[in-house]
Amino acid sequence: MRLTLTVWRQKDAKSEGKFVTYDAPDISPDMSFLEMLDVVNQRLIEKAEDPIAFDHDCREGICGMCGIVVNGNPHGPRRGTTSCQLHMRSFKDGDAITLEPWRATPFPVLKDLIVDRSSFDRIIMAGGFITVPTGNAPDGNAILVPKDCAERSMDAAACIGCGACAAACPNGSAMLFVAAKISHLALLPQGQPERYDRVLSMVAQMDEEGFGTCTNHGECSRACPKEIRQEFIAQLNRDFLWGSVFSRPKVAGGSGAG
Amino acid sequence: MAAPATLLNSSVGKKIVMAVTGVVLSLFVLGHMAGNLQAFLPNGPAALDHYGAFLRELLHGTGIWFVRAGLLLAVGLHIWAYLGLTLKSWAARPTGYRVNDFEEATFASRSMRWTGPLLGIFIVYHIFHMTTGTLHPHFVEGRVYQNLVTGLAPVPVALFYILAMGCLAFHLWHGAWSMLQTLGLSHPKYLVARKAFAIVFTVLVTGGFVLVPLAVLAGMLK
């Protein structure tokens, strides 16, 4: 295959970026998208040019590191597929492909197609945890979890935090990511103690990071490589409404006499 | 770390304000549309004039002001939420993509930010046109039916009303659908019902509204 790549090149976080077009001949349809970029980069290196920087790690679609906007689609045209699991057979010979980084204020571009996603880490730090029981390992199955809740919780927990939802959202909103993390814990008994504090803290952090606001376009679920559903955003909204309306002032924690 | 969010100082809270005020305004347009349709009754002119007098005399003339205050509050909060949310979203994506490929977003969902202000302009015009009569060349206080017919008789005015109802249709369609999600009332089990509700409500309200200028243009109301 022969492709024409138009790639966003940006030296570092402080520099202005620009689009550069590359001719990419002799590409095998069996290559993954990132392998194609490896080949293009090798040729750039041989010409003593700066290779295109892009994020990647496991290349198995489970780590959440990779992510390129391919022709306007985060992770490319295939649904439920990360950039690394996308293969060149999804394209045709002679295709022109535009590669852009995730675009959102809380995802500043570090270099070329690499963005800084630590804003997501700070949202998790704000509330994406549970109180850990100490002592002996609890008895297996001592806490009953309805099958349906376990399934839905696992569906939400499939989120790999890649940021494609916020990249795809016309508003630059991270609601699908936050909703997945909220729902994952809200659906399980272990998540109940902090359930409503969690949603208020994580939403506050999401706002502080500068993400946009959800207008229910639905582009996020379409772009999500783990196909996280819109129903989790409804779960977040439900928990937020309940939590914000019925929240009580915090009482000072006791020293715990025992 | 940020302080925990509250209803009024967070994006999700503002969306809830947007949704709740949207429900209030949706119920208002439904009632307004039903009121307008009295023009088509056999005794249309009298019915509409009596209805206008009834609204003005409700609770010794205070009723209409309670409703106006409530609507003004709802519109004010709707615009307040709109400004906060829109500016935040624009700030979140200062650099756009060279290539955009929307698959799920609809024309209605992407035009909400524009159909809203357009409807705002229309509502201001509509109040000066049909309520105060300032922009109505043949306005007669209390003659609701006659004002309607003479006011909508010029083709550009009727077309403007029809166009505004087009904006309302897109705004209501996405709004009704979106509101259920924002209030956390959507559920996969009722996905079909939710879509049907948005379509039926939109067609009912905007269809009912648009019949009036169409009937005036067609000479059915005179």
Short mmCIF file of C-alpha atoms in Angstrom, two decimals:
data_model
loop_
_atom_site.label_atom_id
_atom_site.label_comp_id
_atom_site.label_asym_id
_atom_site.label_seq_id
_atom_site.Cartn_x
_atom_site.Cartn_y
_atom_site.Cartn_z
CA MET A 1 0.00 0.00 0.00
CA ARG A 2 1.02 3.57 -0.55
CA LEU A 3 -0.32 6.18 1.85
CA THR A 4 -0.01 9.90 2.31
CA LEU A 5 0.31 10.86 5.96
CA THR A 6 -0.37 14.39 7.18
CA VAL A 7 1.03 14.50 10.69
CA TRP A 8 0.98 17.13 13.44
CA ARG A 9 4.64 17.90 14.25
CA GLN A 10 5.45 19.87 17.36
CA LYS A 11 8.97 20.04 18.79
CA ASP A 12 7.96 20.38 22.43
CA ALA A 13 5.21 21.71 24.70
CA LYS A 14 6.34 25.31 24.21
CA SER A 15 6.78 25.29 20.42
CA GLU A 16 4.18 26.05 17.78
CA GLY A 17 3.24 22.95 15.83
CA LYS A 18 2.39 22.43 12.18
CA PHE A 19 1.18 19.74 9.82
CA VAL A 20 3.82 17.95 7.73
CA THR A 21 2.96 15.58 4.88
CA TYR A 22 4.89 12.33 4.36
CA ASP A 23 4.76 9.85 1.53
CA ALA A 24 4.54 6.31 2.92
CA PRO A 25 5.08 3.67 0.21
CA ASP A 26 5.41 -0.12 0.68
CA ILE A 27 3.10 -0.49 3.66
CA SER A 28 1.78 -3.98 4.32
CA PRO A 29 -1.95 -4.28 5.08
CA ASP A 30 -1.00 -6.76 7.82
CA MET A 31 0.89 -4.14 9.80
CA SER A 32 -0.70 -2.56 12.80
CA PHE A 33 -1.13 1.18 12.65
CA LEU A 34 1.78 1.70 15.05
CA GLU A 35 4.00 -0.72 13.09
CA MET A 36 3.26 1.40 10.03
CA LEU A 37 4.44 4.43 11.99
CA ASP A 38 7.55 2.47 13.11
CA VAL A 39 8.37 1.86 9.44
CA VAL A 40 7.82 5.50 8.53
CA ASN A 41 9.96 6.55 11.50
CA GLN A 42 12.78 4.17 10.56
CA ARG A 43 12.89 5.80 7.14
CA LEU A 44 12.95 9.25 8.77
CA ILE A 45 15.80 8.17 11.05
CA GLU A 46 17.76 6.88 8.04
CA LYS A 47 17.34 10.31 6.45
CA ALA A 48 18.58 11.83 9.75
CA GLU A 49 15.18 13.41 10.37
CA ASP A 50 13.34 13.56 13.69
CA PRO A 51 10.96 10.55 13.93
CA ILE A 52 7.27 11.11 14.69
CA ALA A 53 6.77 10.82 18.44
CA PHE A 54 3.71 8.84 19.54
CA ASP A 55 2.67 7.13 22.79
CA HIS A 56 2.48 3.37 23.06
CA ASP A 57 3.24 0.60 25.52
CA CYS A 58 1.58 -2.83 25.50
CA ARG A 59 0.35 -2.75 21.89
CA GLU A 60 -2.30 -5.24 22.99
CA GLY A 61 -5.12 -2.74 23.47
CA ILE A 62 -5.17 -2.95 27.27
CA CYS A 63 -2.77 -0.39 28.69
CA GLY A 64 -4.34 2.88 27.52
CA MET A 65 -1.09 4.51 26.43
CA CYS A 66 -1.61 4.80 22.69
CA GLY A 67 -3.99 7.19 21.08
CA ILE A 68 -3.90 9.13 17.84
CA VAL A 69 -6.72 10.99 16.14
CA VAL A 70 -6.88 9.34 12.71
CA ASN A 71 -8.94 11.28 10.15
CA GLY A 72 -10.98 12.86 12.92
CA ASN A 73 -11.53 9.61 14.80
CA PRO A 74 -9.66 9.00 18.07
CA HIS A 75 -8.01 5.56 17.69
CA GLY A 76 -9.07 5.45 14.04
CA PRO A 77 -12.10 4.29 12.09
CA ARG A 78 -12.73 0.88 13.73
CA ARG A 79 -15.10 0.81 16.69
CA GLY A 80 -13.92 -0.75 19.93
CA THR A 81 -10.29 -0.72 18.81
CA THR A 82 -7.23 1.08 20.17
CA SER A 83 -4.73 2.69 17.78
CA CYS A 84 -2.30 -0.19 18.39
CA GLN A 85 -4.90 -2.82 17.50
CA LEU A 86 -5.94 -1.00 14.36
CA HIS A 87 -4.51 -2.64 11.25
CA MET A 88 -3.65 -1.17 7.90
CA ARG A 89 -6.23 -3.43 6.23
CA SER A 90 -8.76 -0.90 7.55
CA PHE A 91 -7.35 1.51 4.94
CA LYS A 92 -7.16 1.47 1.17
CA ASP A 93 -4.14 1.89 -1.09
CA GLY A 94 -3.69 5.57 -1.87
CA ASP A 95 -5.54 6.80 1.24
CA ALA A 96 -4.65 10.17 2.70
CA ILE A 97 -4.50 9.91 6.49
CA THR A 98 -4.38 12.87 8.88
CA LEU A 99 -2.81 12.19 12.28
CA GLU A 100 -3.46 14.60 15.13
CA PRO A 101 -2.90 14.48 18.88
CA TRP A 102 -5.76 14.44 21.42
CA ARG A 103 -7.01 18.03 21.55
CA ALA A 104 -8.13 19.31 24.95
CA THR A 105 -6.72 21.98 27.24
CA PRO A 106 -6.13 19.43 30.05
CA PHE A 107 -4.16 17.27 27.55
CA PRO A 108 -1.27 19.58 26.59
CA VAL A 109 0.81 18.35 23.66
CA LEU A 110 4.29 17.30 24.81
CA LYS A 111 5.68 16.42 21.38
CA ASP A 112 4.08 15.58 18.02
CA LEU A 113 1.27 13.11 18.84
CA ILE A 114 2.06 12.71 22.55
CA VAL A 115 -0.09 14.49 25.11
CA ASP A 116 0.19 14.74 28.89
CA ARG A 117 -2.76 12.91 30.46
CA SER A 118 -1.86 13.41 34.12
CA SER A 119 -5.12 15.35 34.50
CA PHE A 120 -6.83 11.93 34.47
CA ASP A 121 -4.51 10.72 37.25
CA ARG A 122 -5.48 13.71 39.39
CA ILE A 123 -9.19 12.97 38.82
CA ILE A 124 -8.59 9.41 40.05
CA MET A 125 -6.63 10.75 43.05
CA ALA A 126 -9.62 12.94 43.93
CA GLY A 127 -11.90 9.98 44.58
CA GLY A 128 -11.28 6.91 42.46
CA PHE A 129 -10.51 4.66 45.43
CA ILE A 130 -12.21 2.71 48.24
CA THR A 131 -11.41 2.31 51.91
CA VAL A 132 -9.30 -0.82 52.22
CA PRO A 133 -10.28 -3.25 54.94
CA THR A 134 -7.19 -4.12 56.96
CA GLY A 135 -6.54 -7.36 58.78
CA ASN A 136 -6.93 -10.83 57.37
CA ALA A 137 -8.03 -11.38 53.82
CA PRO A 138 -11.84 -11.33 53.82
CA ASP A 139 -13.70 -14.55 53.20
CA GLY A 140 -14.35 -15.08 49.50
CA ASN A 141 -18.01 -14.42 48.60
CA ALA A 142 -18.70 -13.03 52.10
CA ILE A 143 -20.01 -9.89 50.44
CA LEU A 144 -22.76 -10.74 47.99
CA VAL A 145 -22.68 -8.91 44.67
CA PRO A 146 -25.66 -9.35 42.34
CA LYS A 147 -24.57 -10.83 39.03
CA ASP A 148 -26.04 -7.93 37.06
CA CYS A 149 -24.14 -5.37 39.17
CA ALA A 150 -20.89 -7.28 38.86
CA GLU A 151 -21.30 -7.42 35.07
CA ARG A 152 -22.07 -3.73 34.71
CA SER A 153 -19.31 -2.78 37.11
CA MET A 154 -16.86 -4.80 35.03
CA ASP A 155 -18.14 -3.12 31.86
CA ALA A 156 -17.34 0.26 33.43
CA ALA A 157 -14.03 -0.97 34.82
CA ALA A 158 -12.96 -1.89 31.28
CA CYS A 159 -12.03 1.80 30.85
CA ILE A 160 -8.28 2.00 30.23
CA GLY A 161 -8.11 5.77 30.74
CA CYS A 162 -6.74 6.47 27.26
CA GLY A 163 -8.60 9.79 26.93
CA ALA A 164 -10.24 9.06 23.57
CA CYS A 165 -13.62 10.11 25.04
CA ALA A 166 -12.40 13.62 25.85
CA ALA A 167 -10.55 13.78 22.53
CA ALA A 168 -13.68 12.77 20.61
CA CYS A 169 -16.07 15.03 22.51
CA PRO A 170 -16.87 18.19 20.54
CA ASN A 171 -16.85 19.93 23.95
CA GLY A 172 -13.62 18.37 25.20
CA SER A 173 -15.53 16.79 28.09
CA ALA A 174 -14.15 13.90 30.12
CA MET A 175 -17.56 12.79 31.39
CA LEU A 176 -17.33 9.27 29.98
CA PHE A 177 -14.01 8.61 31.72
CA VAL A 178 -15.23 10.01 35.06
CA ALA A 179 -18.58 8.23 34.64
CA ALA A 180 -16.84 4.90 34.05
CA LYS A 181 -14.73 5.31 37.19
CA ILE A 182 -17.73 6.43 39.28
CA SER A 183 -19.97 3.63 38.02
CA HIS A 184 -17.34 0.94 38.42
CA LEU A 185 -17.28 1.60 42.20
CA ALA A 186 -20.89 2.80 42.67
CA LEU A 187 -22.22 -0.55 41.44
CA LEU A 188 -20.29 -2.60 44.00
CA PRO A 189 -20.84 -2.89 47.78
CA GLN A 190 -17.16 -2.05 48.35
CA GLY A 191 -17.68 1.33 46.70
CA GLN A 192 -20.59 2.43 48.88
CA PRO A 193 -18.85 4.16 51.83
CA GLU A 194 -17.44 6.98 49.65
CA ARG A 195 -20.04 6.75 46.90
CA TYR A 196 -21.45 10.31 47.04
CA ASP A 197 -18.27 12.02 48.28
CA ARG A 198 -16.49 10.38 45.39
CA VAL A 199 -18.75 11.78 42.69
CA LEU A 200 -18.59 15.30 44.14
CA SER A 201 -14.80 15.22 44.46
CA MET A 202 -14.13 13.70 41.05
CA VAL A 203 -16.51 16.07 39.26
CA ALA A 204 -14.88 19.04 41.04
CA GLN A 205 -11.44 17.85 39.93
CA MET A 206 -12.69 17.24 36.38
CA ASP A 207 -13.91 20.86 36.30
CA GLU A 208 -10.70 22.19 37.80
CA GLU A 209 -8.58 20.41 35.18
CA GLY A 210 -10.41 22.43 32.53
CA PHE A 211 -12.38 19.74 30.73
CA GLY A 212 -15.46 20.86 28.83
CA THR A 213 -19.04 20.00 29.64
CA CYS A 214 -21.19 17.14 28.39
CA THR A 215 -24.03 17.96 25.99
CA ASN A 216 -24.94 14.33 25.31
CA HIS A 217 -23.61 14.16 21.76
CA GLY A 218 -22.55 10.54 22.29
CA GLU A 219 -19.27 10.83 20.32
CA CYS A 220 -17.32 9.58 23.38
CA SER A 221 -18.86 6.10 23.42
CA ARG A 222 -18.33 5.80 19.69
CA ALA A 223 -14.62 6.58 20.08
CA CYS A 224 -14.12 4.49 23.24
CA PRO A 225 -11.95 1.44 22.48
CA LYS A 226 -13.66 -0.33 25.39
CA GLU A 227 -17.14 0.74 24.24
CA ILE A 228 -18.10 2.31 27.59
CA ARG A 229 -21.79 3.13 27.32
CA GLN A 230 -23.74 6.36 27.77
CA GLU A 231 -25.73 4.76 30.58
CA PHE A 232 -22.74 5.27 32.87
CA ILE A 233 -22.97 9.03 32.35
CA ALA A 234 -26.59 8.78 33.49
CA GLN A 235 -25.32 6.88 36.55
CA LEU A 236 -22.86 9.70 37.29
CA ASN A 237 -25.58 12.33 36.85
CA ARG A 238 -27.92 10.38 39.14
CA ASP A 239 -25.29 10.00 41.85
CA PHE A 240 -24.22 13.64 41.49
CA LEU A 241 -27.80 14.87 41.82
CA TRP A 242 -28.37 12.75 44.91
CA GLY A 243 -24.98 13.57 46.42
CA SER A 244 -25.15 17.32 45.86
CA VAL A 245 -28.76 17.73 47.04
CA PHE A 246 -28.45 15.55 50.15
CA SER A 247 -24.82 16.10 51.14
CA ARG A 248 -24.35 16.94 54.82
CA PRO A 249 -21.65 19.08 56.37
CA LYS A 250 -18.67 16.95 57.27
CA VAL A 251 -18.20 16.25 60.96
CA ALA A 252 -14.66 16.14 62.28
CA GLY A 253 -13.42 12.56 62.29
CA GLY A 254 -13.02 10.96 65.72
CA SER A 255 -9.74 9.42 66.71
CA GLY A 256 -11.38 6.02 66.44
CA ALA A 257 -11.47 4.56 69.94
CA GLY A 258 -10.95 1.03 68.88
CA MET B 1 -7.29 18.86 45.06
CA ALA B 2 -10.45 20.83 44.34
CA ALA B 3 -13.13 21.28 47.01
CA PRO B 4 -16.10 18.90 46.52
CA ALA B 5 -18.53 20.05 43.86
CA THR B 6 -21.92 21.54 44.68
CA LEU B 7 -25.03 21.89 42.56
CA LEU B 8 -24.38 25.50 41.56
CA ASN B 9 -20.59 25.62 41.21
CA SER B 10 -19.96 22.60 39.00
CA SER B 11 -20.46 21.66 35.38
CA VAL B 12 -22.73 18.71 36.17
CA GLY B 13 -24.77 20.88 38.56
CA LYS B 14 -25.20 23.59 35.93
CA LYS B 15 -26.38 20.91 33.51
CA ILE B 16 -29.00 19.85 36.05
CA VAL B 17 -30.11 23.50 36.32
CA MET B 18 -30.23 23.59 32.51
CA ALA B 19 -32.34 20.41 32.41
CA VAL B 20 -34.79 21.43 35.15
CA THR B 21 -35.37 24.90 33.69
CA GLY B 22 -35.66 23.22 30.29
CA VAL B 23 -38.50 21.09 31.64
CA VAL B 24 -40.27 24.22 32.93
CA LEU B 25 -39.89 25.96 29.57
CA SER B 26 -40.95 22.82 27.66
CA LEU B 27 -44.14 22.60 29.70
CA PHE B 28 -44.73 26.29 29.00
CA VAL B 29 -44.41 25.90 25.23
CA LEU B 30 -46.73 22.88 25.37
CA GLY B 31 -49.38 24.96 27.16
CA HIS B 32 -48.80 27.97 24.89
CA MET B 33 -49.24 25.78 21.82
CA ALA B 34 -52.48 24.27 23.17
CA GLY B 35 -53.77 27.79 23.89
CA ASN B 36 -52.98 28.96 20.35
CA LEU B 37 -54.92 26.10 18.78
CA GLN B 38 -58.16 27.67 20.09
CA ALA B 39 -57.90 29.91 17.04
CA PHE B 40 -59.06 26.92 14.99
CA LEU B 41 -62.26 26.41 17.02
CA PRO B 42 -65.54 27.28 15.23
CA ASN B 43 -65.81 30.35 17.46
CA GLY B 44 -62.04 30.94 17.18
CA PRO B 45 -61.98 34.76 17.42
CA ALA B 46 -64.14 34.84 20.56
CA ALA B 47 -62.43 31.82 22.13
CA LEU B 48 -58.96 33.29 21.73
CA ASP B 49 -60.00 36.74 22.98
CA HIS B 50 -61.71 35.16 26.01
CA TYR B 51 -58.64 33.03 26.67
CA GLY B 52 -56.45 36.15 26.57
CA ALA B 53 -58.77 37.94 28.98
CA PHE B 54 -58.84 34.87 31.26
CA LEU B 55 -55.01 34.82 31.44
CA ARG B 56 -54.87 38.53 32.21
CA GLU B 57 -57.58 38.35 34.88
CA LEU B 58 -56.36 35.18 36.59
CA LEU B 59 -56.05 35.75 40.38
CA HIS B 60 -57.26 39.35 39.97
CA GLY B 61 -54.56 40.05 37.41
CA THR B 62 -51.67 38.82 39.56
CA GLY B 63 -51.61 35.29 38.13
CA ILE B 64 -50.00 36.31 34.86
CA TRP B 65 -47.25 38.13 36.76
CA PHE B 66 -46.50 35.06 38.88
CA VAL B 67 -46.17 33.03 35.69
CA ARG B 68 -44.06 35.74 34.02
CA ALA B 69 -41.75 35.92 37.04
CA GLY B 70 -41.39 32.14 37.06
CA LEU B 71 -40.64 32.03 33.33
CA LEU B 72 -38.18 34.89 33.61
CA LEU B 73 -36.38 33.05 36.40
CA ALA B 74 -36.33 29.83 34.35
CA VAL B 75 -35.03 31.64 31.25
CA GLY B 76 -32.46 33.53 33.36
CA LEU B 77 -31.12 30.33 34.92
CA HIS B 78 -31.18 28.56 31.53
CA ILE B 79 -29.01 31.36 30.06
CA TRP B 80 -26.77 31.46 33.15
CA ALA B 81 -26.09 27.73 32.82
CA TYR B 82 -25.66 28.12 29.05
CA LEU B 83 -22.99 30.80 29.42
CA GLY B 84 -21.05 28.94 32.10
CA LEU B 85 -21.11 25.60 30.27
CA THR B 86 -20.46 26.97 26.79
CA LEU B 87 -17.51 29.12 27.81
CA LYS B 88 -16.03 26.15 29.69
CA SER B 89 -16.39 23.90 26.67
CA TRP B 90 -14.88 26.44 24.32
CA ALA B 91 -11.93 26.90 26.68
CA ALA B 92 -11.44 23.12 26.73
CA ARG B 93 -10.76 22.95 22.97
CA PRO B 94 -9.01 26.15 21.83
CA THR B 95 -7.24 24.26 19.04
CA GLY B 96 -9.64 22.22 16.97
CA TYR B 97 -8.99 19.25 14.69
CA ARG B 98 -8.15 19.67 11.05
CA VAL B 99 -10.39 16.71 10.24
CA ASN B 100 -13.72 16.23 12.03
CA ASP B 101 -15.81 13.11 11.68
CA PHE B 102 -19.03 13.16 13.71
CA GLU B 103 -20.97 9.92 13.76
CA GLU B 104 -23.15 10.09 16.85
CA ALA B 105 -23.57 13.85 17.22
CA THR B 106 -26.60 15.10 15.31
CA PHE B 107 -27.30 18.44 13.67
CA ALA B 108 -29.68 19.10 16.57
CA SER B 109 -27.09 18.35 19.25
CA ARG B 110 -24.40 20.41 17.56
CA SER B 111 -26.68 23.38 16.89
CA MET B 112 -28.05 23.67 20.47
CA ARG B 113 -25.68 26.55 21.18
CA TRP B 114 -27.06 28.48 18.18
CA THR B 115 -30.74 27.51 18.21
CA GLY B 116 -30.88 28.69 21.84
CA PRO B 117 -29.76 32.31 21.23
CA LEU B 118 -31.84 32.43 18.01
CA LEU B 119 -34.90 31.44 20.02
CA GLY B 120 -33.97 34.12 22.56
CA ILE B 121 -34.02 36.76 19.82
CA PHE B 122 -37.31 35.38 18.51
CA ILE B 123 -38.90 35.47 21.98
CA VAL B 124 -37.93 39.15 22.47
CA TYR B 125 -39.40 39.97 19.05
CA HIS B 126 -42.50 37.88 19.77
CA ILE B 127 -43.17 39.74 23.05
CA PHE B 128 -42.82 43.15 21.33
CA HIS B 129 -44.96 41.84 18.47
CA MET B 130 -47.87 40.02 20.09
CA THR B 131 -47.82 41.04 23.77
CA THR B 132 -46.95 44.74 23.87
CA GLY B 133 -47.73 45.41 20.21
CA THR B 134 -44.74 47.73 19.88
CA LEU B 135 -43.60 46.05 16.66
CA HIS B 136 -47.14 45.30 15.43
CA PRO B 137 -48.49 47.92 12.98
CA HIS B 138 -52.16 47.04 13.54
CA PHE B 139 -52.15 46.12 17.24
CA VAL B 140 -55.41 46.48 19.19
CA GLU B 141 -55.22 45.76 22.93
CA GLY B 142 -57.29 42.70 23.88
CA ARG B 143 -58.17 41.69 20.30
CA VAL B 144 -55.96 38.61 20.43
CA TYR B 145 -57.36 36.83 17.38
CA GLN B 146 -57.33 39.92 15.18
CA ASN B 147 -53.78 40.77 16.28
CA LEU B 148 -52.70 37.25 15.40
CA VAL B 149 -54.17 37.39 11.89
CA THR B 150 -53.00 40.91 11.03
CA GLY B 151 -49.61 40.33 12.70
CA LEU B 152 -48.82 37.15 10.77
CA ALA B 153 -50.29 38.33 7.45
CA PRO B 154 -47.02 39.84 6.09
CA VAL B 155 -45.16 36.91 4.49
CA PRO B 156 -41.71 37.78 5.96
CA VAL B 157 -43.18 37.85 9.49
CA ALA B 158 -44.93 34.49 9.01
CA LEU B 159 -41.75 33.00 7.55
CA PHE B 160 -39.75 34.30 10.52
CA TYR B 161 -42.21 32.59 12.88
CA ILE B 162 -41.98 29.35 10.89
CA LEU B 163 -38.17 29.54 10.88
CA ALA B 164 -38.12 30.13 14.63
CA MET B 165 -40.29 27.04 15.10
CA GLY B 166 -37.70 25.11 13.07
CA CYS B 167 -35.09 26.21 15.62
CA LEU B 168 -37.46 25.22 18.41
CA ALA B 169 -37.92 21.78 16.87
CA PHE B 170 -34.18 21.02 16.85
CA HIS B 171 -33.73 22.56 20.30
CA LEU B 172 -36.62 20.60 21.83
CA TRP B 173 -35.70 17.34 20.16
CA HIS B 174 -32.16 17.23 21.51
CA GLY B 175 -33.23 18.99 24.72
CA ALA B 176 -35.95 16.49 25.61
CA TRP B 177 -33.61 13.60 24.85
CA SER B 178 -30.67 15.17 26.65
CA MET B 179 -32.67 16.26 29.71
CA LEU B 180 -33.53 12.67 30.62
CA GLN B 181 -29.86 11.72 30.49
CA THR B 182 -28.74 14.75 32.52
CA LEU B 183 -31.28 14.06 35.24
CA GLY B 184 -30.09 10.46 35.31
CA LEU B 185 -33.50 9.21 34.20
CA SER B 186 -32.30 7.43 31.07
CA HIS B 187 -31.96 3.70 31.14
CA PRO B 188 -31.12 1.23 28.36
CA LYS B 189 -34.48 -0.48 28.94
CA TYR B 190 -36.31 2.72 27.96
CA LEU B 191 -34.01 3.84 25.13
CA VAL B 192 -36.69 3.38 22.48
CA ALA B 193 -39.32 5.07 24.65
CA ARG B 194 -36.94 7.97 25.30
CA LYS B 195 -36.31 8.50 21.58
CA ALA B 196 -40.03 8.25 20.85
CA PHE B 197 -40.85 10.72 23.64
CA ALA B 198 -38.41 13.31 22.25
CA ILE B 199 -39.82 12.97 18.73
CA VAL B 200 -43.49 12.95 19.73
CA PHE B 201 -43.12 15.93 22.07
CA THR B 202 -41.18 17.93 19.45
CA VAL B 203 -43.62 17.17 16.63
CA LEU B 204 -46.62 17.91 18.85
CA VAL B 205 -45.34 21.27 20.11
CA THR B 206 -43.70 22.67 17.00
CA GLY B 207 -46.35 21.18 14.72
CA GLY B 208 -49.08 22.83 16.79
CA PHE B 209 -47.26 26.16 16.78
CA VAL B 210 -46.45 26.22 13.10
CA LEU B 211 -50.05 25.48 12.08
CA VAL B 212 -51.04 29.03 13.03
CA PRO B 213 -48.74 31.04 10.69
CA LEU B 214 -49.31 28.41 7.97
CA ALA B 215 -53.08 28.79 8.32
CA VAL B 216 -52.79 32.59 8.19
CA LEU B 217 -50.63 32.35 5.04
CA ALA B 218 -53.14 29.93 3.51
CA GLY B 219 -56.00 32.29 4.34
CA MET B 220 -57.70 29.75 6.64
CA LEU B 221 -57.57 32.15 9.59
CA LYS B 222 -58.84 35.61 8.78
#
